[in-house]
Amino acid sequence: NAGVTQTPKFQVLKTGQSMTLQCAQDMNHEYMSWYRQDPGMGLRLIHYSVGAGITDQGEVPNGYNVSRSTTEDFPLRLLSAAPSQTSVYFCASRIRDSSYNSPLHFGNGTRLTVT
Amino acid sequence: GESVGLHLPTLSVQEGDNSIINCAYSNSASDYFIWYKQESGKGPQFIIDIRSNMDKRQGQRVTVLLNKTVKHLSLQIAATQPGDSAVYFCAETPIRTSYGKLTFGQGTILTVHP
């Protein structure tokens, strides 16, 4: 298994440009999430999904859209990039576990700079 | 986790020493806790977890202690090695919410000197 794969690894955008950060997992995980990580801060939840066709907002959803058409993929869209969205973005997934004992598995991140 | 500024807590130890990393959590409803390790340029990596019906759990060279009375979590690393140098995050969640909704602490930088 490749685990959680994020592309691209690095991206530079100009203010107002749009782009999609890709995330794919091959572990058949139902739960997928997007976090952003800023210097000196922990990870903050942007959006999450509990299964195909179901998404919900996290702590910092403004400026981001998501969709979940398949179990494997959970893309994050920036419709009009702003400098405040300069960050490292992590995608994470976990199995559906009724005992709630399964931790999140993270990708290696996409480093985004908006100028 | 709340923003507490740009300067992460740091812990410097000598190789072979035991390390203790602390975390205070704020949500009384949280009942599942996880420690993650993050190396430079990589995503967080799961280390160990604990549920609120336990106060201690041991793994390989690591132990997590949970004190629900004071909402405190700690990670103990035995015989710390240079490869343990990383940023360590605690995370919490109430068991009734979706698993994607972990709340992370700001992190602690662990530096192990040979």
Short mmCIF file of C-alpha atoms in Angstrom, two decimals:
data_model
loop_
_atom_site.label_atom_id
_atom_site.label_comp_id
_atom_site.label_asym_id
_atom_site.label_seq_id
_atom_site.Cartn_x
_atom_site.Cartn_y
_atom_site.Cartn_z
CA ASN A 1 0.00 0.00 0.00
CA ALA A 2 1.17 3.51 -0.81
CA GLY A 3 -0.85 4.95 2.10
CA VAL A 4 -1.95 8.57 1.72
CA THR A 5 -0.53 10.27 -1.36
CA GLN A 6 -0.61 14.02 -1.84
CA THR A 7 0.23 15.97 -4.97
CA PRO A 8 1.86 18.30 -5.71
CA LYS A 9 4.54 18.50 -3.01
CA PHE A 10 5.19 22.17 -3.67
CA GLN A 11 3.13 24.89 -5.35
CA VAL A 12 3.43 28.64 -5.82
CA LEU A 13 0.33 30.62 -6.74
CA LYS A 14 -0.43 34.23 -7.36
CA THR A 15 -3.25 35.92 -5.48
CA GLY A 16 -6.57 35.13 -7.12
CA GLN A 17 -5.44 31.97 -8.88
CA SER A 18 -7.25 28.70 -8.29
CA MET A 19 -5.91 25.21 -7.85
CA THR A 20 -6.74 21.78 -6.54
CA LEU A 21 -4.65 19.86 -4.04
CA GLN A 22 -4.96 16.16 -4.66
CA CYS A 23 -5.22 13.45 -2.03
CA ALA A 24 -5.60 9.74 -2.61
CA GLN A 25 -5.49 6.76 -0.26
CA ASP A 26 -5.41 3.07 -1.11
CA MET A 27 -6.34 1.71 2.31
CA ASN A 28 -10.12 1.77 1.76
CA HIS A 29 -10.46 4.32 4.54
CA GLU A 30 -13.89 5.89 4.83
CA TYR A 31 -12.81 8.94 6.80
CA MET A 32 -10.65 11.58 5.14
CA SER A 33 -9.63 15.04 6.32
CA TRP A 34 -7.67 18.11 5.28
CA TYR A 35 -5.53 20.04 7.76
CA ARG A 36 -3.36 23.09 7.40
CA GLN A 37 -0.21 23.66 9.42
CA ASP A 38 1.21 27.10 10.02
CA PRO A 39 4.55 27.96 11.70
CA GLY A 40 4.43 27.47 15.44
CA MET A 41 0.92 26.08 15.39
CA GLY A 42 -0.61 22.69 15.47
CA LEU A 43 -2.71 21.34 12.66
CA ARG A 44 -6.12 22.91 12.07
CA LEU A 45 -8.95 21.03 10.43
CA ILE A 46 -10.28 22.52 7.19
CA HIS A 47 -12.81 19.96 5.91
CA TYR A 48 -13.51 16.31 6.46
CA SER A 49 -15.52 13.47 4.98
CA VAL A 50 -17.03 10.40 6.61
CA GLY A 51 -17.61 8.63 3.32
CA ALA A 52 -18.19 9.07 -0.40
CA GLY A 53 -20.71 11.82 -1.04
CA ILE A 54 -20.50 13.24 2.49
CA THR A 55 -18.41 16.23 3.53
CA ASP A 56 -18.46 18.70 6.39
CA GLN A 57 -16.63 21.78 7.57
CA GLY A 58 -13.88 21.82 10.11
CA GLU A 59 -12.38 24.66 12.12
CA VAL A 60 -11.07 26.82 9.23
CA PRO A 61 -13.17 26.08 6.10
CA ASN A 62 -13.37 29.55 4.54
CA GLY A 63 -11.74 29.81 1.13
CA TYR A 64 -11.70 26.04 0.56
CA ASN A 65 -14.05 23.58 -1.11
CA VAL A 66 -14.02 19.80 -1.07
CA SER A 67 -15.88 16.94 -2.67
CA ARG A 68 -15.80 13.18 -2.17
CA SER A 69 -16.99 11.32 -5.24
CA THR A 70 -15.01 8.16 -4.47
CA THR A 71 -13.69 6.47 -1.35
CA GLU A 72 -10.11 6.88 -2.56
CA ASP A 73 -9.95 10.58 -3.44
CA PHE A 74 -10.56 13.77 -1.47
CA PRO A 75 -9.41 16.86 -3.39
CA LEU A 76 -9.15 20.30 -1.77
CA ARG A 77 -9.93 23.29 -3.97
CA LEU A 78 -8.80 26.86 -3.53
CA LEU A 79 -11.09 28.98 -5.69
CA SER A 80 -9.24 32.30 -5.32
CA ALA A 81 -5.95 31.98 -3.50
CA ALA A 82 -4.97 34.54 -0.87
CA PRO A 83 -1.62 35.10 0.89
CA SER A 84 -3.28 33.97 4.14
CA GLN A 85 -3.57 30.52 2.57
CA THR A 86 0.20 30.12 2.45
CA SER A 87 0.68 27.01 4.53
CA VAL A 88 1.51 23.33 4.51
CA TYR A 89 -1.55 21.21 3.79
CA PHE A 90 -1.95 17.66 5.06
CA CYS A 91 -4.47 15.09 4.03
CA ALA A 92 -5.29 12.30 6.48
CA SER A 93 -7.48 9.22 6.53
CA ARG A 94 -8.59 6.47 8.88
CA ILE A 95 -10.64 3.32 8.87
CA ARG A 96 -14.21 3.20 9.98
CA ASP A 97 -13.93 1.64 13.41
CA SER A 98 -16.84 1.37 15.79
CA SER A 99 -14.46 1.25 18.74
CA TYR A 100 -12.94 4.58 17.65
CA ASN A 101 -9.47 3.24 18.28
CA SER A 102 -7.95 3.95 14.92
CA PRO A 103 -5.64 6.94 14.48
CA LEU A 104 -5.37 9.16 11.42
CA HIS A 105 -2.79 8.34 8.75
CA PHE A 106 -1.23 11.41 7.18
CA GLY A 107 0.28 12.16 3.79
CA ASN A 108 3.57 14.03 3.50
CA GLY A 109 1.95 17.36 2.75
CA THR A 110 1.74 20.02 0.06
CA ARG A 111 3.69 23.22 0.71
CA LEU A 112 1.72 26.11 -0.81
CA THR A 113 2.96 29.68 -1.20
CA VAL A 114 0.62 32.42 -2.37
CA THR A 115 2.29 35.64 -3.48
CA GLY B 1 -5.41 23.67 19.35
CA GLU B 2 -5.25 27.36 19.99
CA SER B 3 -2.67 29.63 18.51
CA VAL B 4 -0.02 30.41 21.08
CA GLY B 5 2.48 32.18 18.87
CA LEU B 6 5.42 31.19 16.75
CA HIS B 7 7.73 29.73 19.39
CA LEU B 8 7.18 26.07 20.13
CA PRO B 9 8.21 24.61 23.47
CA THR B 10 11.54 22.83 23.16
CA LEU B 11 13.17 19.95 24.96
CA SER B 12 16.85 19.09 24.58
CA VAL B 13 18.19 15.82 25.92
CA GLN B 14 21.29 13.67 25.65
CA GLU B 15 21.19 10.37 23.83
CA GLY B 16 20.20 7.63 26.24
CA ASP B 17 18.26 9.91 28.59
CA ASN B 18 14.54 9.54 29.14
CA SER B 19 12.35 12.30 27.68
CA ILE B 20 9.01 13.56 28.94
CA ILE B 21 6.83 15.70 26.70
CA ASN B 22 3.75 17.32 28.20
CA CYS B 23 0.44 18.42 26.77
CA ALA B 24 -2.50 20.21 28.34
CA TYR B 25 -5.84 19.73 26.66
CA SER B 26 -8.88 21.93 27.03
CA ASN B 27 -11.95 19.92 26.09
CA SER B 28 -13.42 18.04 29.05
CA ALA B 29 -15.47 15.96 26.62
CA SER B 30 -12.38 14.55 24.89
CA ASP B 31 -11.93 10.87 25.54
CA TYR B 32 -9.49 9.69 22.91
CA PHE B 33 -5.93 11.02 22.78
CA ILE B 34 -3.10 10.46 20.35
CA TRP B 35 0.58 11.35 20.17
CA TYR B 36 2.13 12.07 16.78
CA LYS B 37 5.75 12.56 15.73
CA GLN B 38 6.56 14.85 12.83
CA GLU B 39 9.95 14.90 11.19
CA SER B 40 11.03 17.74 8.96
CA GLY B 41 9.29 17.67 5.57
CA LYS B 42 6.99 14.81 6.51
CA GLY B 43 3.48 14.32 7.75
CA PRO B 44 2.65 13.44 11.36
CA GLN B 45 3.32 9.83 12.21
CA PHE B 46 1.25 7.94 14.79
CA ILE B 47 3.14 6.96 17.95
CA ILE B 48 0.63 5.84 20.57
CA ASP B 49 -2.94 6.46 21.64
CA ILE B 50 -4.99 6.17 24.82
CA ARG B 51 -8.66 6.22 25.71
CA SER B 52 -10.06 8.01 28.72
CA ASN B 53 -10.88 4.79 30.54
CA MET B 54 -7.13 4.28 30.96
CA ASP B 55 -4.49 6.37 32.71
CA LYS B 56 -1.42 4.68 31.27
CA ARG B 57 -0.49 2.84 28.13
CA GLN B 58 2.87 1.49 27.07
CA GLY B 59 4.36 0.88 23.67
CA GLN B 60 7.83 0.17 22.46
CA ARG B 61 10.05 2.66 24.35
CA VAL B 62 7.09 5.00 24.77
CA THR B 63 4.53 5.45 27.52
CA VAL B 64 1.52 7.76 27.52
CA LEU B 65 0.05 8.98 30.79
CA LEU B 66 -3.37 10.58 31.05
CA ASN B 67 -4.56 12.68 34.00
CA LYS B 68 -8.19 13.57 33.34
CA THR B 69 -8.52 15.50 36.58
CA VAL B 70 -6.15 18.21 35.42
CA LYS B 71 -6.59 17.55 31.68
CA HIS B 72 -2.97 16.63 31.17
CA LEU B 73 -1.29 14.17 28.84
CA SER B 74 2.37 13.19 28.74
CA LEU B 75 4.59 11.14 26.47
CA GLN B 76 7.59 9.43 27.95
CA ILE B 77 10.34 8.18 25.64
CA ALA B 78 12.83 5.80 27.17
CA ALA B 79 16.50 5.75 26.13
CA THR B 80 16.03 8.61 23.69
CA GLN B 81 17.89 8.29 20.40
CA PRO B 82 18.96 10.90 17.82
CA GLY B 83 16.29 9.49 15.50
CA ASP B 84 13.69 10.62 18.03
CA SER B 85 14.47 14.26 17.24
CA ALA B 86 11.25 15.72 15.82
CA VAL B 87 8.20 17.79 16.69
CA TYR B 88 5.72 15.92 18.87
CA PHE B 89 2.01 16.74 18.84
CA CYS B 90 -0.76 15.60 21.10
CA ALA B 91 -4.28 15.39 19.68
CA GLU B 92 -7.67 14.91 21.30
CA THR B 93 -11.23 14.18 20.26
CA PRO B 94 -14.56 13.46 21.90
CA ILE B 95 -15.48 9.93 20.97
CA ARG B 96 -18.95 10.97 19.81
CA THR B 97 -17.63 13.11 16.93
CA SER B 98 -16.19 12.02 13.61
CA TYR B 99 -12.68 10.79 13.77
CA GLY B 100 -11.45 13.39 11.35
CA LYS B 101 -12.10 16.07 13.96
CA LEU B 102 -8.97 15.76 16.01
CA THR B 103 -7.83 18.90 17.80
CA PHE B 104 -4.04 19.23 17.88
CA GLY B 105 -1.77 20.92 20.38
CA GLN B 106 0.88 23.32 19.13
CA GLY B 107 3.71 20.81 19.37
CA THR B 108 7.01 20.38 21.22
CA ILE B 109 10.40 20.27 19.53
CA LEU B 110 12.56 17.43 20.85
CA THR B 111 16.28 17.60 20.11
CA VAL B 112 18.47 14.65 21.02
CA HIS B 113 22.20 15.28 21.23
CA PRO B 114 24.59 12.37 20.55
#
